[in-house]
mmCIF file with all atom_site columns, C-alpha atoms in Angstrom:
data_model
loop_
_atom_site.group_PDB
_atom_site.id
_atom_site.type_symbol
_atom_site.label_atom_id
_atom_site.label_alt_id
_atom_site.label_comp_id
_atom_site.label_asym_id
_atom_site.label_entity_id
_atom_site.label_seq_id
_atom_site.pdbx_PDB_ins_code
_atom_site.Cartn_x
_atom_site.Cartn_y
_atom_site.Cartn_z
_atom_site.occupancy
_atom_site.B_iso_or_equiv
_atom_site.pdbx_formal_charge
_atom_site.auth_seq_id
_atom_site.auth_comp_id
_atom_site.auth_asym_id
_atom_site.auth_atom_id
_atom_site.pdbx_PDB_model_num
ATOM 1   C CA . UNK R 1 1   ? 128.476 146.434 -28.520 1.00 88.00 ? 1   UNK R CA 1
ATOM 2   C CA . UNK R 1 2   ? 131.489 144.416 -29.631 1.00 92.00 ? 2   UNK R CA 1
ATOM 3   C CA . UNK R 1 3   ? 131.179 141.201 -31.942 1.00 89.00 ? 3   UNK R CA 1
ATOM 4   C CA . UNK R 1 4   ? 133.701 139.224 -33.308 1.00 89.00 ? 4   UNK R CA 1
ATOM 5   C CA . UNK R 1 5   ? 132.690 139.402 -36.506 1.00 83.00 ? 5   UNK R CA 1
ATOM 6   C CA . UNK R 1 6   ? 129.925 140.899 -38.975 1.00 79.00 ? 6   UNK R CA 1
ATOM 7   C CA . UNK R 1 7   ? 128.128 137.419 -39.625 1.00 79.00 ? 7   UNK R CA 1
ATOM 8   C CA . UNK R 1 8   ? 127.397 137.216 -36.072 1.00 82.00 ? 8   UNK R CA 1
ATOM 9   C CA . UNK R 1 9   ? 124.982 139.571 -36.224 1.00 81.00 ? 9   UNK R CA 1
ATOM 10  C CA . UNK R 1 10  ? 122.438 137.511 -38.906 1.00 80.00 ? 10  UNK R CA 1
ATOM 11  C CA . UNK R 1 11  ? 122.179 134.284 -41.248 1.00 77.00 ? 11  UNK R CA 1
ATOM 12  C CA . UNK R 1 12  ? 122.086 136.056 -44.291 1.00 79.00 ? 12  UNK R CA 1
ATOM 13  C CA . UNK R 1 13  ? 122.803 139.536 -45.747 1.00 78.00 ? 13  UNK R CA 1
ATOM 14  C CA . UNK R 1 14  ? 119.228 141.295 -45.510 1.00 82.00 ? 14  UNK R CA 1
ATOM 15  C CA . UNK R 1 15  ? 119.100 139.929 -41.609 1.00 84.00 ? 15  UNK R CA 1
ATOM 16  C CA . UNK R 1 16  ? 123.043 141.247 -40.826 1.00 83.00 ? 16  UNK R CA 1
ATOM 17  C CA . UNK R 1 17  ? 121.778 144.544 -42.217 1.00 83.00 ? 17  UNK R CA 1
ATOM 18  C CA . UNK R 1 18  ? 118.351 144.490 -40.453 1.00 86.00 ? 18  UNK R CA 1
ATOM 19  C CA . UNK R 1 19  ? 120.316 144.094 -36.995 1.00 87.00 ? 19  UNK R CA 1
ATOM 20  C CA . UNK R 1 20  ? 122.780 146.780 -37.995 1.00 83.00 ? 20  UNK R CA 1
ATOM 21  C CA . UNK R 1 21  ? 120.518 149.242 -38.947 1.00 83.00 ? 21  UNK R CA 1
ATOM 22  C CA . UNK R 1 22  ? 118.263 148.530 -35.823 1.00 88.00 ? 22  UNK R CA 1
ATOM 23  C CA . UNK R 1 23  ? 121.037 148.438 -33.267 1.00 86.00 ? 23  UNK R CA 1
ATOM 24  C CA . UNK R 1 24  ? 122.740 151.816 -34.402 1.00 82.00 ? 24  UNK R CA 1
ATOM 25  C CA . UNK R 1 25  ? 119.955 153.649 -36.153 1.00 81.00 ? 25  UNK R CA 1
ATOM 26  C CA . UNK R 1 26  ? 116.554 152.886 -33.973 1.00 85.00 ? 26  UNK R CA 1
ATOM 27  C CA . UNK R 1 27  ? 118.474 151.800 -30.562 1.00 87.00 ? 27  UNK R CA 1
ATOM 28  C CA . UNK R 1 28  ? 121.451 154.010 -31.014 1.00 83.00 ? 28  UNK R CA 1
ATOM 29  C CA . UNK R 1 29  ? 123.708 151.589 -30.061 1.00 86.00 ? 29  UNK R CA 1
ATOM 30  C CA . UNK R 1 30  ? 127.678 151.890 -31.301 1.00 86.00 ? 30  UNK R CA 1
ATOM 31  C CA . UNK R 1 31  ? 128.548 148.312 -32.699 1.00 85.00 ? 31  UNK R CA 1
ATOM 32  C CA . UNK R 1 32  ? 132.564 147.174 -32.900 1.00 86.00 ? 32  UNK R CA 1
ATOM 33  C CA . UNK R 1 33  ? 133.453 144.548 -35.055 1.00 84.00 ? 33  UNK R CA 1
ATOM 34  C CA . UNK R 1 34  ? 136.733 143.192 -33.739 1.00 87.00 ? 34  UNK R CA 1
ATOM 35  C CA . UNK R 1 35  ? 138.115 141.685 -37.045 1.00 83.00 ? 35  UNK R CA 1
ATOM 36  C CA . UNK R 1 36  ? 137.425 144.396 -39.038 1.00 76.00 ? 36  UNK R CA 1
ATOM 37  C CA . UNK R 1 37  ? 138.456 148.196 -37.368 1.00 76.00 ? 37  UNK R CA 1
ATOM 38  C CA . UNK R 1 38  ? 136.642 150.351 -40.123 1.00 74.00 ? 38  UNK R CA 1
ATOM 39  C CA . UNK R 1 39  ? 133.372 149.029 -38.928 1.00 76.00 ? 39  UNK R CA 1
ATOM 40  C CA . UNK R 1 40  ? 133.563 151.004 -35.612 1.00 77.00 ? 40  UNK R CA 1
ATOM 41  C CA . UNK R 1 41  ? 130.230 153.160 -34.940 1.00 77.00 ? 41  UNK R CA 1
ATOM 42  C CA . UNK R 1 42  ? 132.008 155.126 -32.282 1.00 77.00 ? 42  UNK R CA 1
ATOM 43  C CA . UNK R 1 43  ? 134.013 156.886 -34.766 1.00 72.00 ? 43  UNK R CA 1
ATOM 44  C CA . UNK R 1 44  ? 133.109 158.830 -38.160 1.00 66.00 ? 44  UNK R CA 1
ATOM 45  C CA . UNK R 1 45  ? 129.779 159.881 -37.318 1.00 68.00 ? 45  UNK R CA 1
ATOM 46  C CA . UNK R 1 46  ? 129.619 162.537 -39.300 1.00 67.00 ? 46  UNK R CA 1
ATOM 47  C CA . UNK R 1 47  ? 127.897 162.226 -42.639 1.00 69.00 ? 47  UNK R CA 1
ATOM 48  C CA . UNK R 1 48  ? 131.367 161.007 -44.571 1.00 67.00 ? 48  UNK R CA 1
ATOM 49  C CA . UNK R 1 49  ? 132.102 158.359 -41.768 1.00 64.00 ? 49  UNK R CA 1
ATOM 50  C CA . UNK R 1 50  ? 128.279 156.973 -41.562 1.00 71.00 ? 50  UNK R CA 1
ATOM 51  C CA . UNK R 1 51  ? 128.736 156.951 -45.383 1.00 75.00 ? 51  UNK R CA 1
ATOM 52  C CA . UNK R 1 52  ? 131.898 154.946 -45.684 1.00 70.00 ? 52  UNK R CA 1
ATOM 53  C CA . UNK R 1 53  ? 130.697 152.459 -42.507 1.00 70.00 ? 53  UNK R CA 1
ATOM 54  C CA . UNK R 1 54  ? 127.352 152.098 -44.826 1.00 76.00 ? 54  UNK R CA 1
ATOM 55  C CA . UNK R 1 55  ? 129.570 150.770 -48.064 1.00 80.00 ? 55  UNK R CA 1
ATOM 56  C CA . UNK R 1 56  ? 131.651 148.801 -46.035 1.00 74.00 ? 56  UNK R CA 1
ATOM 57  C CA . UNK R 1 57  ? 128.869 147.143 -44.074 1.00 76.00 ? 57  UNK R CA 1
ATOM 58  C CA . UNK R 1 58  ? 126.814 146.153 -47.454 1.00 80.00 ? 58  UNK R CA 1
ATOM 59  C CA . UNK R 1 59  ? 129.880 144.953 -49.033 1.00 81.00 ? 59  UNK R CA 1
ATOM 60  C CA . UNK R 1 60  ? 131.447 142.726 -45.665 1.00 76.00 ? 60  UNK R CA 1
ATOM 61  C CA . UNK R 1 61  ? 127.357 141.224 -45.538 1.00 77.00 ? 61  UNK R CA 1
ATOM 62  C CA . UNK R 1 62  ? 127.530 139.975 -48.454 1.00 82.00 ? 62  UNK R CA 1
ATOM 63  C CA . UNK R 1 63  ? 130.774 138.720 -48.608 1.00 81.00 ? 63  UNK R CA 1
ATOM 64  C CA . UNK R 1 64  ? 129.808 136.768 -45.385 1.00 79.00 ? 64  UNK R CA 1
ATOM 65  C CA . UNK R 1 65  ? 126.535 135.334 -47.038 1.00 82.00 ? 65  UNK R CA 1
ATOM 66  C CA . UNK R 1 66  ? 128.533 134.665 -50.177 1.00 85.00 ? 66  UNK R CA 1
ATOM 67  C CA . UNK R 1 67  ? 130.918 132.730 -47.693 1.00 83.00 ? 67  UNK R CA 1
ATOM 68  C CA . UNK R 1 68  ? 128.527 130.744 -45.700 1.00 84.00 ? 68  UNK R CA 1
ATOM 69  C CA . UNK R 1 69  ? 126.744 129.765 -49.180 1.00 88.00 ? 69  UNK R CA 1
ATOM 70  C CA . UNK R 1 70  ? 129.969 128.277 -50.194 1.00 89.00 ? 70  UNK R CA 1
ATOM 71  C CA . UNK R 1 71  ? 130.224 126.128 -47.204 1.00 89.00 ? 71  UNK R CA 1
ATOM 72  C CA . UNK R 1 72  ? 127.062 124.595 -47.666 1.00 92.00 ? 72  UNK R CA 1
ATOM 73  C CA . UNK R 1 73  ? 127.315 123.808 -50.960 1.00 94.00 ? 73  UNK R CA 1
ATOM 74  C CA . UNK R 1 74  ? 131.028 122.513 -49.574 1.00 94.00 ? 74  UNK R CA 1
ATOM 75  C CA . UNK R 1 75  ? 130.028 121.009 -47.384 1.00 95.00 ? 75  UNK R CA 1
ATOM 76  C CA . UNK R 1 76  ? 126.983 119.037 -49.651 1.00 95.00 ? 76  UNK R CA 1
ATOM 77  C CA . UNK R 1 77  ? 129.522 118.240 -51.849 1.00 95.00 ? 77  UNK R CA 1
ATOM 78  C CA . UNK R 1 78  ? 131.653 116.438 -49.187 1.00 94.00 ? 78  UNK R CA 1
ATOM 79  C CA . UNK R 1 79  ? 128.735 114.332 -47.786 1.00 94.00 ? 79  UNK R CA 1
ATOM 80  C CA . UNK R 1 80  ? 127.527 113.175 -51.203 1.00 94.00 ? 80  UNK R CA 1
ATOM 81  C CA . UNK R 1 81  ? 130.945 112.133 -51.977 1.00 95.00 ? 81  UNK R CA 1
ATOM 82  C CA . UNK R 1 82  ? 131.152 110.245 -48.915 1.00 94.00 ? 82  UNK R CA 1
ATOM 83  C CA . UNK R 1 83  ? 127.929 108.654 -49.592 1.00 93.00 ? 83  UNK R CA 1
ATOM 84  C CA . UNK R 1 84  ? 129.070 107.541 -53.060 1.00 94.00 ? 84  UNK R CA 1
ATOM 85  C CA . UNK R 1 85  ? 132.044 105.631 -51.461 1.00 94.00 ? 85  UNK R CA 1
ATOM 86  C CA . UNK R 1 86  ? 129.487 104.236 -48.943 1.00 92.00 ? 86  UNK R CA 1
ATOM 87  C CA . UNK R 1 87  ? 130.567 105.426 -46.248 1.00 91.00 ? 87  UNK R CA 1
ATOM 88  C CA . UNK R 1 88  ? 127.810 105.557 -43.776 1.00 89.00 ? 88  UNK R CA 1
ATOM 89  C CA . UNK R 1 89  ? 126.200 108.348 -41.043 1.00 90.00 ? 89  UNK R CA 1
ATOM 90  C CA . UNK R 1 90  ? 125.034 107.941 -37.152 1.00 90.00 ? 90  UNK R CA 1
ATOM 91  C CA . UNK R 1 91  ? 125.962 105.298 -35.165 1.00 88.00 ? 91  UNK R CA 1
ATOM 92  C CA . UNK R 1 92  ? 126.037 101.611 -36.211 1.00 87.00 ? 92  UNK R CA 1
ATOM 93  C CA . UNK R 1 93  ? 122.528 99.974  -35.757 1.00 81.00 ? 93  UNK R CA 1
ATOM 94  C CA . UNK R 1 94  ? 122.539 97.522  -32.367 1.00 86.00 ? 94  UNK R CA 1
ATOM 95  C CA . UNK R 1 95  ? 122.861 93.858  -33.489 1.00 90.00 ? 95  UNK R CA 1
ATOM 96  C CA . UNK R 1 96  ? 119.937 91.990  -33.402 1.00 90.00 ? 96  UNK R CA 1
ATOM 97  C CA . UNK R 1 97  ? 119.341 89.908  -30.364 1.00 93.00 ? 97  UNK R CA 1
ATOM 98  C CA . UNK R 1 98  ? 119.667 86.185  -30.579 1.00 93.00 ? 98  UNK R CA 1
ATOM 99  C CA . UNK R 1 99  ? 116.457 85.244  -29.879 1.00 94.00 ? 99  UNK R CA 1
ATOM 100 C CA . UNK R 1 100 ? 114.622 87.584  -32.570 1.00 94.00 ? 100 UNK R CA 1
ATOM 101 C CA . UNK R 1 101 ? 114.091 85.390  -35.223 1.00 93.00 ? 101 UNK R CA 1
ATOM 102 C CA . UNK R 1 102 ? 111.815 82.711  -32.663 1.00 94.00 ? 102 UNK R CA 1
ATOM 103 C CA . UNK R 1 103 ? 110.193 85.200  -31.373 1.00 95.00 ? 103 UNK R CA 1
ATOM 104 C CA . UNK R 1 104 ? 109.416 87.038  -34.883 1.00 95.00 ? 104 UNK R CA 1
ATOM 105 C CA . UNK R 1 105 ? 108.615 83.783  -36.217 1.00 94.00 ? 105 UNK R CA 1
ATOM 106 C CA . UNK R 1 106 ? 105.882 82.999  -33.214 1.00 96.00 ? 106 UNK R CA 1
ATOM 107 C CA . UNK R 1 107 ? 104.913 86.990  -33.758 1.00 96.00 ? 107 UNK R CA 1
ATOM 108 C CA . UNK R 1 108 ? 104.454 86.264  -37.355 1.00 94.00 ? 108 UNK R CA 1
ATOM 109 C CA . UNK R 1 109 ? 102.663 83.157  -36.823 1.00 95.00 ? 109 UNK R CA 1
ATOM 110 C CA . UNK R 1 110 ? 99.876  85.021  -34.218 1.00 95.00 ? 110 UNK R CA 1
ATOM 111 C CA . UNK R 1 111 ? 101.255 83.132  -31.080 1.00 96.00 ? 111 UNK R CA 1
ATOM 112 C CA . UNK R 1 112 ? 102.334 86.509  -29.398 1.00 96.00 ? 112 UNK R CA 1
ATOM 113 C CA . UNK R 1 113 ? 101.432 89.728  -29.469 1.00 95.00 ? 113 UNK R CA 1
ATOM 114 C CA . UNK R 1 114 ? 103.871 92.219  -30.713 1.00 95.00 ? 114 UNK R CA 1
ATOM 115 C CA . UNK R 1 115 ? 104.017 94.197  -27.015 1.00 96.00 ? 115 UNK R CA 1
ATOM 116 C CA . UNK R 1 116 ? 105.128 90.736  -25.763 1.00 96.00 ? 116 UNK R CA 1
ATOM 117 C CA . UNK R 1 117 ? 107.297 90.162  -28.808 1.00 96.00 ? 117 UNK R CA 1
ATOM 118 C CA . UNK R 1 118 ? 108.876 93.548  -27.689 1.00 96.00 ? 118 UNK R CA 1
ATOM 119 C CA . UNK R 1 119 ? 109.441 92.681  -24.518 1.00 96.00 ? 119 UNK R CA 1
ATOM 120 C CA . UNK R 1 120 ? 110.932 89.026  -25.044 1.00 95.00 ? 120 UNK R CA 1
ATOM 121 C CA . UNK R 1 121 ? 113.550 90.856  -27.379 1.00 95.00 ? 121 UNK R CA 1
ATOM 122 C CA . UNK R 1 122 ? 114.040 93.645  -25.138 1.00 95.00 ? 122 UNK R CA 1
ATOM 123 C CA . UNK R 1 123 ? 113.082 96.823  -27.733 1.00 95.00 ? 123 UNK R CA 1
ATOM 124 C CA . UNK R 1 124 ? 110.462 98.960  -27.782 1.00 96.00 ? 124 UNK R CA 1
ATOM 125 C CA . UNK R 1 125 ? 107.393 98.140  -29.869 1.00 96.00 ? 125 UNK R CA 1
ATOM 126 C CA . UNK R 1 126 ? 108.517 100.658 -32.201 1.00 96.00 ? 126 UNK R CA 1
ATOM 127 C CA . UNK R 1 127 ? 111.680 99.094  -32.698 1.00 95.00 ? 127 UNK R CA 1
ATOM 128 C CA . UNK R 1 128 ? 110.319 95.524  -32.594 1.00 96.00 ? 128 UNK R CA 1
ATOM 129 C CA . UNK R 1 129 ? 108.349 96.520  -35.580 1.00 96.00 ? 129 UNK R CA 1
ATOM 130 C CA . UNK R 1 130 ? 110.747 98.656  -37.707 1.00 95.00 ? 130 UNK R CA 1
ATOM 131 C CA . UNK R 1 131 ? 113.571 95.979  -37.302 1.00 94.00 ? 131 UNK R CA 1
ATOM 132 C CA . UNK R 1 132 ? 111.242 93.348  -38.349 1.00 94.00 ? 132 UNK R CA 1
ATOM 133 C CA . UNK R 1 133 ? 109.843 95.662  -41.371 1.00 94.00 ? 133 UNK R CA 1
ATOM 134 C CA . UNK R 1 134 ? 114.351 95.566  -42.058 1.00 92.00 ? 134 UNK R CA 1
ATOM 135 C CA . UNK R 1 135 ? 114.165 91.288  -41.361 1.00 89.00 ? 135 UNK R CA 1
ATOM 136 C CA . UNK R 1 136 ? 111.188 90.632  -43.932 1.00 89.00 ? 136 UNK R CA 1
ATOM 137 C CA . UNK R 1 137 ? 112.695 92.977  -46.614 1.00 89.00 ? 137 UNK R CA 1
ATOM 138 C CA . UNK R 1 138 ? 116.208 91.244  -46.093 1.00 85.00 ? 138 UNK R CA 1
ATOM 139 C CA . UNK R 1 139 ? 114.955 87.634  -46.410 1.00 78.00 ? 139 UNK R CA 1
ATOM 140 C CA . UNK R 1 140 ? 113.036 88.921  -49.854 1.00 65.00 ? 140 UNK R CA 1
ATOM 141 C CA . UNK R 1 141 ? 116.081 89.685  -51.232 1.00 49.00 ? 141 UNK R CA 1
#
C-alpha cells in the first residue's frame, strides 16, 4: 500500500496508529509512505527494522496530530480576527423585494395569510417568516 503521507492514514495519532498496526500486523499488508522512505514495511523486517519503523511511526503520528492541532487553532485564530474587523461569511443575503413591506404590513394586520404573504413576495414561508422576524427587530432599533 503506498500513501502519500502518514496523516492519511487517520485524524489523530491513536487512529494513524490503529490503521498501521491493523494494516501490517492483523492484514499483513506492507505500507509505503512516499514522503518519508524509513517508513517502508517491505524492508527491515527483522526485529531491529520493525523496531526502528515502530519509533519512527509513534514519533511522525504525533508530529502530524501536533500539526493539524496547530492549524485549527490557526486557523480559529484567523476567522475570529476577521470577525473582529467585521468582515462577514456566506454569501450576501438577497435584497428584500419591493413589495415586502405592503404585504408584511397586510400579513401583520391579518388580511393575508402568511402562505399567501410568501407567495406575493416570492420566498418560501420559511423565509417569509425569518426575514420578517430580521424587519420587526430592525424597525425596534
Amino acid at each position: 500500500l503506498y500513501i502519500k503521507s502518514i496523516d492519511r492514514l487517520g485524524r489523530n495519532y491513536a487512529e494513524i496508529l490503529e490503521q498501521w498496526r491493523f494494516l501490517t500486523k492483523e492484514k499483513g499488508i506492507d505500507i509505503v509512505v512516499l514522503d518519508m522512505p524509513l517508513l517502508d514495511t517491505r524492508r527491515g523486517k527483522d526485529l531491529l527494522g520493525t523496531f526502528l519503523s515502530d519509533i519512527v511511526l509513534q514519533v511522525l503520528s504525533f508530529v502530524a496530530e501536533n500539526e493539524r492541532t496547530n492549524i485549527r487553532q490557526r486557523q480559529a485564530e484567523g476567522i475570529a480576527a476577521a470577525k473582529a474587523k467585521g468582515i462577514r461569511f456566506g454569501r450576501p443575503p438577497k435584497p428584500l423585494p419591493e413589495n415586502f413591506h405592503s404585504v408584511y404590513q397586510r400579513w401583520k394586520m391579518g388580511e393575508i395569510t402568511g402562505t399567501a404573504a410568501a407567495k406575493e413576495c416570492g420566498m418560501p414561508l420559511a423565509t417569509f417568516r425569518y426575514r420578517a422576524e430580521i424587519y420587526e427587530k430592525a424597525k425596534l432599533l
